[in-house]
Amino acid sequence: MRTDFWGLSPCFDFARGLALMAVNAGPEGSFSLGLGMIDAAFSGRVRVSDATGFKSELVANGQGGDVGRHIYAAAGGQITGAPMYALGNINDGSQYMISGFSRKQSLAEIAGNNAGAKVGNVMKGASMSGCKGKAAEVKTTTLINQILCNG
């Protein structure tokens, strides 16, 4: 498995980035964080360049780095209270059915939407708690890592 200089996978780095955003947003910036994540997902500003370390169901069948957009959109929705993961699942499920159940990437997209909703719940809890510092960062990173990453 590819790792960075410190021996961490790209998935762990992605999870840590999400955790830092949540902890740094605090209660006053939580809603704006969610809106910004949705905007970033739909404007194409989110792309995971290396999907190493992500759970296989999130990156399977050609999904790869596009997992980031699904995580951002669904997590942002959970933070703001908009059910983006459900809308994504309807869209991705429709693509799967229209293809005669041959577009297997849709399954990874749906898994990404659902994981993103769980990540959003963790991020919202972290930001709304108002807890700051290394302990909050480590706890939030660990929870997000468990949702997204292998090991």
Coordinates of N, CA, C and O in Angstrom, one line a residue:
M1 N 0.8 -1.2 0.0 CA 0.0 0.0 0.0 C 0.9 1.2 0.0 O 1.9 1.3 0.8
R2 N 0.6 2.2 -0.8 CA 1.3 3.5 -0.9 C 1.0 4.3 0.3 O -0.1 4.4 0.8
T3 N 2.1 4.9 0.8 CA 1.9 5.8 2.0 C 2.7 7.1 1.8 O 3.5 7.1 0.9
D4 N 2.5 8.0 2.6 CA 3.2 9.3 2.5 C 4.5 9.2 3.3 O 4.8 8.1 3.8
F5 N 5.2 10.3 3.5 CA 6.4 10.4 4.2 C 6.3 9.8 5.6 O 7.3 9.2 6.1
W6 N 5.2 10.0 6.2 CA 5.0 9.5 7.6 C 4.4 8.1 7.7 O 4.1 7.7 8.8
G7 N 4.2 7.5 6.6 CA 3.7 6.1 6.6 C 2.1 6.1 6.6 O 1.6 5.0 6.9
L8 N 1.5 7.2 6.3 CA 0.0 7.3 6.3 C -0.5 7.1 4.8 O 0.1 7.7 3.9
S9 N -1.6 6.5 4.7 CA -2.2 6.3 3.4 C -2.9 7.6 2.9 O -3.3 8.5 3.7
P10 N -3.1 7.8 1.6 CA -3.9 9.0 1.1 C -5.3 9.0 1.7 O -5.7 10.1 2.0
C11 N -5.9 7.9 2.0 CA -7.2 7.9 2.7 C -7.1 8.6 4.0 O -7.9 9.4 4.4
F12 N -6.1 8.2 4.8 CA -5.9 8.8 6.1 C -5.7 10.3 6.0 O -6.2 11.0 6.8
D13 N -4.9 10.7 5.1 CA -4.6 12.1 4.9 C -5.9 12.8 4.5 O -6.2 13.9 5.0
F14 N -6.8 12.2 3.7 CA -8.1 12.8 3.3 C -9.0 12.9 4.6 O -9.6 13.9 4.8
A15 N -9.0 11.8 5.4 CA -9.8 11.8 6.6 C -9.3 12.9 7.6 O -10.1 13.6 8.2
R16 N -8.0 13.0 7.7 CA -7.5 14.1 8.6 C -7.8 15.5 8.1 O -8.2 16.3 8.9
G17 N -7.8 15.7 6.8 CA -8.2 17.0 6.3 C -9.6 17.3 6.6 O -10.0 18.5 7.0
L18 N -10.5 16.3 6.5 CA -11.9 16.6 6.8 C -12.1 16.9 8.3 O -12.8 17.8 8.7
A19 N -11.4 16.1 9.1 CA -11.4 16.3 10.6 C -11.0 17.7 11.0 O -11.6 18.4 11.8
L20 N -9.9 18.2 10.4 CA -9.3 19.5 10.6 C -10.3 20.6 10.2 O -10.5 21.6 11.0
M21 N -11.0 20.4 9.1 CA -12.0 21.4 8.7 C -13.1 21.5 9.7 O -13.6 22.6 10.0
A22 N -13.6 20.3 10.2 CA -14.7 20.3 11.1 C -14.3 20.9 12.5 O -15.0 21.8 13.0
V23 N -13.2 20.5 13.0 CA -12.7 21.0 14.3 C -12.5 22.6 14.2 O -12.9 23.3 15.1
N24 N -11.9 23.0 13.1 CA -11.6 24.4 13.0 C -12.8 25.3 12.7 O -12.8 26.5 13.0
A25 N -13.9 24.7 12.1 CA -15.1 25.4 11.8 C -15.8 25.9 13.1 O -16.3 27.0 13.2
G26 N -15.9 25.1 14.1 CA -16.6 25.4 15.3 C -18.1 25.6 15.0 O -18.5 25.5 13.9
P27 N -18.8 25.8 16.1 CA -20.3 25.9 15.9 C -20.7 27.0 15.0 O -21.6 26.9 14.2
E28 N -20.0 28.2 15.1 CA -20.4 29.3 14.3 C -20.1 29.1 12.8 O -20.7 29.8 11.9
G29 N -19.2 28.2 12.4 CA -18.8 28.0 11.0 C -19.3 26.7 10.4 O -19.0 26.4 9.3
S30 N -20.0 26.0 11.2 CA -20.4 24.6 10.8 C -21.3 24.7 9.5 O -21.1 23.9 8.5
F31 N -22.3 25.5 9.5 CA -23.2 25.6 8.3 C -22.5 26.0 7.1 O -22.6 25.4 6.0
S32 N -21.6 27.0 7.2 CA -20.8 27.5 6.1 C -19.9 26.4 5.6 O -19.7 26.3 4.4
L33 N -19.3 25.6 6.5 CA -18.5 24.5 6.1 C -19.3 23.5 5.2 O -18.8 23.1 4.2
G34 N -20.5 23.2 5.7 CA -21.3 22.3 4.9 C -21.6 22.8 3.5 O -21.5 22.1 2.5
L35 N -22.0 24.1 3.4 CA -22.3 24.7 2.1 C -21.1 24.7 1.2 O -21.2 24.4 0.0
G36 N -19.9 25.0 1.8 CA -18.7 25.0 1.0 C -18.3 23.6 0.5 O -17.8 23.5 -0.6
M37 N -18.6 22.6 1.3 CA -18.3 21.2 0.8 C -19.2 20.8 -0.3 O -18.8 20.2 -1.3
I38 N -20.5 21.2 -0.2 CA -21.4 20.9 -1.3 C -21.0 21.6 -2.6 O -21.0 21.0 -3.7
D39 N -20.7 22.9 -2.4 CA -20.2 23.7 -3.6 C -19.0 23.1 -4.2 O -18.9 23.0 -5.5
A40 N -18.0 22.7 -3.4 CA -16.8 22.2 -3.9 C -17.0 20.9 -4.7 O -16.4 20.6 -5.7
A41 N -18.0 20.0 -4.2 CA -18.3 18.8 -4.8 C -18.9 19.0 -6.2 O -18.5 18.3 -7.2
F42 N -19.9 19.9 -6.3 CA -20.6 20.1 -7.5 C -19.9 21.0 -8.5 O -20.2 21.0 -9.7
S43 N -18.9 21.7 -8.0 CA -18.1 22.6 -9.0 C -16.9 21.9 -9.5 O -16.1 22.4 -10.2
G44 N -16.7 20.6 -9.0 CA -15.5 19.8 -9.5 C -14.2 20.2 -8.8 O -13.2 19.8 -9.4
R45 N -14.2 20.8 -7.7 CA -13.0 21.2 -7.0 C -12.5 20.1 -6.1 O -11.4 20.3 -5.5
V46 N -13.2 19.0 -6.0 CA -12.8 17.9 -5.1 C -12.4 16.7 -6.0 O -13.3 16.2 -6.7
R47 N -11.2 16.2 -5.9 CA -10.8 15.0 -6.5 C -9.7 14.4 -5.7 O -8.7 15.1 -5.3
V48 N -9.8 13.1 -5.4 CA -8.8 12.4 -4.7 C -7.8 11.9 -5.8 O -8.2 11.1 -6.6
S49 N -6.6 12.3 -5.7 CA -5.6 11.9 -6.7 C -5.1 10.5 -6.6 O -4.6 9.9 -7.5
D50 N -5.2 10.0 -5.4 CA -4.7 8.6 -5.1 C -5.7 8.0 -4.1 O -5.8 8.4 -3.0
A51 N -6.4 6.9 -4.6 CA -7.4 6.3 -3.8 C -6.9 5.2 -2.9 O -7.6 4.4 -2.4
T52 N -5.6 5.1 -2.7 CA -5.0 4.1 -1.9 C -5.5 4.2 -0.5 O -5.5 5.3 0.1
G53 N -5.8 3.1 0.1 CA -6.2 3.1 1.5 C -7.7 3.2 1.7 O -8.2 2.9 2.8
F54 N -8.5 3.6 0.7 CA -9.9 3.7 0.9 C -10.5 2.3 0.9 O -10.0 1.4 0.2
K55 N -11.6 2.1 1.6 CA -12.3 0.9 1.5 C -12.7 0.5 0.1 O -13.1 1.4 -0.6
S56 N -12.5 -0.7 -0.3 CA -12.7 -1.1 -1.7 C -14.1 -0.8 -2.2 O -14.2 -0.4 -3.4
E57 N -15.1 -0.9 -1.4 CA -16.5 -0.6 -1.9 C -16.7 0.8 -2.2 O -17.6 1.1 -3.0
L58 N -15.8 1.7 -1.8 CA -16.0 3.1 -2.1 C -15.3 3.5 -3.4 O -15.6 4.6 -3.9
V59 N -14.3 2.7 -3.8 CA -13.5 3.1 -5.0 C -13.6 2.0 -6.1 O -12.8 2.1 -7.1
A60 N -14.4 1.1 -6.0 CA -14.5 -0.1 -6.9 C -15.1 0.4 -8.3 O -15.7 1.4 -8.4
N61 N -14.9 -0.5 -9.2 CA -15.5 -0.4 -10.6 C -15.3 0.9 -11.3 O -16.2 1.5 -11.9
G62 N -14.1 1.4 -11.1 CA -13.7 2.7 -11.8 C -14.0 3.9 -11.1 O -13.8 5.0 -11.6
Q63 N -14.6 3.8 -9.9 CA -14.9 5.1 -9.1 C -13.7 5.8 -8.7 O -13.6 7.0 -8.9
G64 N -12.7 5.1 -8.2 CA -11.4 5.7 -7.8 C -11.5 7.0 -7.1 O -12.3 7.2 -6.1
G65 N -10.8 8.0 -7.6 CA -10.7 9.3 -6.9 C -12.0 10.1 -6.9 O -12.1 11.1 -6.2
D66 N -13.0 9.7 -7.7 CA -14.2 10.5 -7.7 C -15.0 10.3 -6.4 O -15.9 10.9 -6.1
V67 N -14.5 9.3 -5.5 CA -15.1 9.1 -4.2 C -15.1 10.4 -3.4 O -16.1 10.7 -2.7
G68 N -14.1 11.3 -3.6 CA -14.1 12.5 -2.9 C -15.3 13.4 -3.1 O -15.8 14.0 -2.1
R69 N -15.8 13.5 -4.3 CA -16.9 14.3 -4.6 C -18.2 13.8 -3.9 O -19.0 14.6 -3.3
H70 N -18.3 12.5 -3.8 CA -19.5 11.9 -3.2 C -19.4 12.1 -1.7 O -20.4 12.4 -1.0
I71 N -18.2 12.0 -1.1 CA -18.0 12.2 0.3 C -18.3 13.6 0.7 O -19.1 13.9 1.6
Y72 N -17.8 14.6 -0.1 CA -18.0 16.0 0.2 C -19.4 16.4 0.1 O -20.0 17.1 0.9
A73 N -20.1 16.0 -1.0 CA -21.5 16.4 -1.2 C -22.4 15.8 -0.1 O -23.2 16.5 0.5
A74 N -22.2 14.5 0.2 CA -23.1 13.9 1.2 C -22.8 14.4 2.6 O -23.7 14.7 3.4
A75 N -21.5 14.6 2.9 CA -21.1 15.1 4.3 C -21.6 16.6 4.4 O -22.1 16.9 5.5
G76 N -21.4 17.4 3.4 CA -21.9 18.7 3.4 C -23.4 18.8 3.7 O -23.9 19.6 4.4
G77 N -24.1 17.9 3.0 CA -25.5 17.8 3.2 C -25.9 17.5 4.6 O -26.8 18.1 5.2
Q78 N -25.2 16.6 5.2 CA -25.5 16.2 6.6 C -25.3 17.4 7.5 O -26.0 17.6 8.5
I79 N -24.2 18.1 7.3 CA -23.8 19.2 8.1 C -24.9 20.3 8.1 O -25.3 20.9 9.1
T80 N -25.4 20.6 6.8 CA -26.4 21.6 6.7 C -27.8 21.2 6.9 O -28.7 22.0 7.0
G81 N -28.1 19.9 7.0 CA -29.4 19.3 7.2 C -30.1 19.0 5.9 O -31.3 18.7 5.9
A82 N -29.4 19.1 4.7 CA -30.0 18.7 3.4 C -29.6 17.3 3.1 O -28.4 16.9 3.1
P83 N -30.6 16.4 2.8 CA -30.3 15.0 2.6 C -29.6 14.7 1.2 O -30.2 14.0 0.4
M84 N -28.4 15.3 1.0 CA -27.7 15.1 -0.3 C -27.4 13.7 -0.6 O -27.4 13.2 -1.7
Y85 N -27.1 12.9 0.4 CA -26.8 11.4 0.2 C -28.0 10.7 -0.4 O -27.9 9.9 -1.3
A86 N -29.2 11.1 0.0 CA -30.4 10.4 -0.5 C -30.7 10.8 -1.9 O -31.0 10.0 -2.8
L87 N -30.5 12.1 -2.2 CA -30.6 12.6 -3.6 C -29.6 11.9 -4.5 O -29.8 11.5 -5.6
G88 N -28.3 11.8 -4.0 CA -27.3 11.1 -4.8 C -27.6 9.7 -5.0 O -27.4 9.1 -6.1
N89 N -28.2 9.0 -4.0 CA -28.5 7.6 -4.2 C -29.6 7.4 -5.2 O -29.6 6.4 -5.9
I90 N -30.6 8.3 -5.2 CA -31.6 8.2 -6.3 C -31.0 8.4 -7.6 O -31.3 7.6 -8.5
N91 N -30.1 9.4 -7.8 CA -29.5 9.6 -9.1 C -28.6 8.4 -9.5 O -28.7 7.9 -10.6
D92 N -27.7 8.0 -8.6 CA -26.8 6.9 -8.9 C -27.5 5.6 -9.1 O -27.2 4.8 -10.0
G93 N -28.6 5.3 -8.3 CA -29.4 4.1 -8.5 C -30.1 4.1 -9.8 O -30.2 3.1 -10.4
S94 N -30.6 5.3 -10.2 CA -31.3 5.4 -11.5 C -30.3 5.1 -12.6 O -30.7 4.3 -13.6
Q95 N -29.1 5.6 -12.5 CA -28.1 5.3 -13.6 C -27.8 3.8 -13.6 O -27.7 3.2 -14.7
Y96 N -27.8 3.1 -12.5 CA -27.6 1.7 -12.4 C -28.7 0.9 -13.1 O -28.5 0.0 -13.9
M97 N -29.9 1.3 -12.8 CA -31.1 0.6 -13.4 C -31.2 0.9 -14.9 O -31.5 0.0 -15.6
I98 N -31.0 2.1 -15.3 CA -31.1 2.5 -16.7 C -30.1 1.7 -17.5 O -30.4 1.4 -18.7
S99 N -29.0 1.4 -16.9 CA -27.9 0.7 -17.7 C -28.2 -0.8 -17.7 O -27.4 -1.6 -18.2
G100 N -29.4 -1.2 -17.2 CA -29.7 -2.6 -17.2 C -28.8 -3.3 -16.1 O -28.5 -4.5 -16.3
F101 N -28.5 -2.6 -15.1 CA -27.7 -3.1 -13.9 C -26.3 -3.5 -14.3 O -25.6 -4.3 -13.7
S102 N -25.8 -2.8 -15.4 CA -24.4 -3.1 -15.9 C -23.4 -2.1 -15.4 O -22.2 -2.3 -15.4
R103 N -23.9 -0.9 -15.0 CA -23.0 0.2 -14.6 C -22.6 0.0 -13.1 O -23.2 0.6 -12.2
K104 N -21.6 -0.8 -12.9 CA -21.3 -1.2 -11.5 C -20.7 -0.1 -10.7 O -20.7 -0.1 -9.5
Q105 N -20.2 1.0 -11.4 CA -19.6 2.1 -10.7 C -20.7 2.8 -9.8 O -20.4 3.3 -8.8
S106 N -21.9 2.7 -10.2 CA -23.0 3.2 -9.4 C -23.0 2.7 -8.0 O -23.4 3.4 -7.1
L107 N -22.7 1.4 -7.9 CA -22.7 0.8 -6.6 C -21.6 1.5 -5.7 O -21.9 1.7 -4.5
A108 N -20.5 1.8 -6.2 CA -19.4 2.5 -5.4 C -19.9 3.9 -5.1 O -19.6 4.4 -4.1
E109 N -20.6 4.5 -6.1 CA -21.1 5.9 -5.8 C -22.1 5.9 -4.7 O -22.1 6.8 -3.8
I110 N -23.0 4.9 -4.7 CA -24.0 4.8 -3.6 C -23.3 4.6 -2.3 O -23.6 5.2 -1.2
A111 N -22.3 3.7 -2.3 CA -21.5 3.4 -1.0 C -20.8 4.7 -0.6 O -20.7 5.0 0.6
G112 N -20.3 5.5 -1.5 CA -19.7 6.8 -1.2 C -20.6 7.8 -0.6 O -20.3 8.5 0.3
N113 N -21.8 7.8 -1.2 CA -22.9 8.7 -0.6 C -23.2 8.4 0.8 O -23.3 9.2 1.7
N114 N -23.4 7.1 1.1 CA -23.7 6.6 2.4 C -22.6 6.9 3.4 O -22.8 7.3 4.5
A115 N -21.4 6.6 3.0 CA -20.2 6.8 3.8 C -20.1 8.3 4.1 O -19.8 8.8 5.2
G116 N -20.3 9.1 3.1 CA -20.3 10.6 3.2 C -21.3 11.1 4.2 O -21.0 12.0 5.0
A117 N -22.5 10.5 4.3 CA -23.5 10.9 5.2 C -23.0 10.6 6.7 O -23.1 11.5 7.6
K118 N -22.3 9.5 6.8 CA -21.8 9.1 8.1 C -20.6 10.1 8.5 O -20.5 10.5 9.7
V119 N -19.8 10.4 7.5 CA -18.7 11.4 7.8 C -19.3 12.7 8.2 O -18.8 13.4 9.1
G120 N -20.3 13.1 7.5 CA -21.0 14.4 7.8 C -21.5 14.5 9.2 O -21.4 15.5 9.9
N121 N -22.1 13.4 9.7 CA -22.6 13.3 11.0 C -21.4 13.5 12.0 O -21.6 14.2 13.0
V122 N -20.3 12.8 11.7 CA -19.1 13.0 12.6 C -18.6 14.4 12.6 O -18.3 15.0 13.6
M123 N -18.5 15.0 11.4 CA -18.0 16.4 11.2 C -18.9 17.4 11.9 O -18.5 18.3 12.6
K124 N -20.2 17.2 11.8 CA -21.2 18.1 12.4 C -21.1 18.0 13.9 O -21.0 19.0 14.6
G125 N -20.9 16.8 14.4 CA -20.8 16.6 15.9 C -19.5 17.3 16.4 O -19.5 18.0 17.4
A126 N -18.4 17.2 15.6 CA -17.1 17.8 16.0 C -17.2 19.3 16.0 O -16.7 19.9 16.9
S127 N -17.8 19.8 14.9 CA -17.8 21.3 14.8 C -18.8 21.9 15.8 O -18.5 22.9 16.4
M128 N -19.9 21.3 16.0 CA -20.9 21.8 16.9 C -20.5 21.7 18.4 O -21.0 22.4 19.2
S129 N -19.6 20.8 18.7 CA -19.2 20.6 20.1 C -18.3 21.8 20.5 O -18.2 22.1 21.7
G130 N -17.7 22.4 19.5 CA -16.8 23.5 19.9 C -15.5 23.1 20.4 O -14.6 24.0 20.8
C131 N -15.2 21.8 20.5 CA -13.9 21.3 21.0 C -12.8 21.6 20.0 O -13.0 21.5 18.8
K132 N -11.7 22.1 20.5 CA -10.6 22.4 19.7 C -9.4 21.7 20.2 O -9.4 21.0 21.2
G133 N -8.3 21.8 19.4 CA -7.0 21.2 19.8 C -6.8 19.8 19.3 O -7.6 19.2 18.5
K134 N -5.6 19.3 19.7 CA -5.1 18.0 19.2 C -6.1 16.8 19.5 O -6.3 16.0 18.7
A135 N -6.6 16.8 20.7 CA -7.5 15.7 21.1 C -8.7 15.6 20.3 O -9.2 14.6 19.8
A136 N -9.3 16.8 20.0 CA -10.5 16.8 19.1 C -10.2 16.4 17.7 O -10.9 15.7 17.0
E137 N -9.0 16.8 17.2 CA -8.6 16.5 15.9 C -8.3 15.0 15.8 O -8.8 14.3 14.8
V138 N -7.7 14.4 16.8 CA -7.4 12.9 16.7 C -8.6 12.1 16.8 O -8.8 11.2 16.1
K139 N -9.5 12.5 17.7 CA -10.8 11.8 17.8 C -11.6 11.8 16.5 O -12.1 10.8 16.1
T140 N -11.7 13.0 16.0 CA -12.5 13.1 14.7 C -11.8 12.4 13.6 O -12.5 11.7 12.8
T141 N -10.5 12.5 13.5 CA -9.8 11.8 12.4 C -10.0 10.3 12.5 O -10.3 9.6 11.5
T142 N -9.9 9.8 13.7 CA -10.1 8.4 14.0 C -11.5 7.9 13.5 O -11.6 6.9 12.9
L143 N -12.5 8.6 13.9 CA -13.9 8.3 13.5 C -14.1 8.3 12.0 O -14.7 7.4 11.4
I144 N -13.6 9.3 11.3 CA -13.7 9.4 9.9 C -12.9 8.3 9.2 O -13.3 7.7 8.2
N145 N -11.7 8.1 9.7 CA -10.8 7.0 9.2 C -11.5 5.7 9.2 O -11.5 4.9 8.3
Q146 N -12.3 5.4 10.3 CA -13.0 4.1 10.5 C -14.1 4.0 9.4 O -14.4 2.9 9.0
I147 N -14.6 5.1 9.0 CA -15.7 5.0 8.0 C -15.1 4.8 6.6 O -15.7 4.1 5.8
L148 N -14.0 5.5 6.3 CA -13.5 5.6 4.9 C -12.4 4.6 4.6 O -12.3 4.2 3.4
C149 N -11.6 4.3 5.5 CA -10.3 3.7 5.2 C -10.1 2.3 5.7 O -10.7 1.9 6.7
N150 N -9.3 1.6 5.0 CA -8.9 0.2 5.4 C -8.0 0.3 6.6 O -7.1 1.2 6.7
G151 N -8.1 -0.6 7.5 CA -7.2 -0.7 8.6 C -7.3 0.3 9.7 O -7.9 1.2 9.8

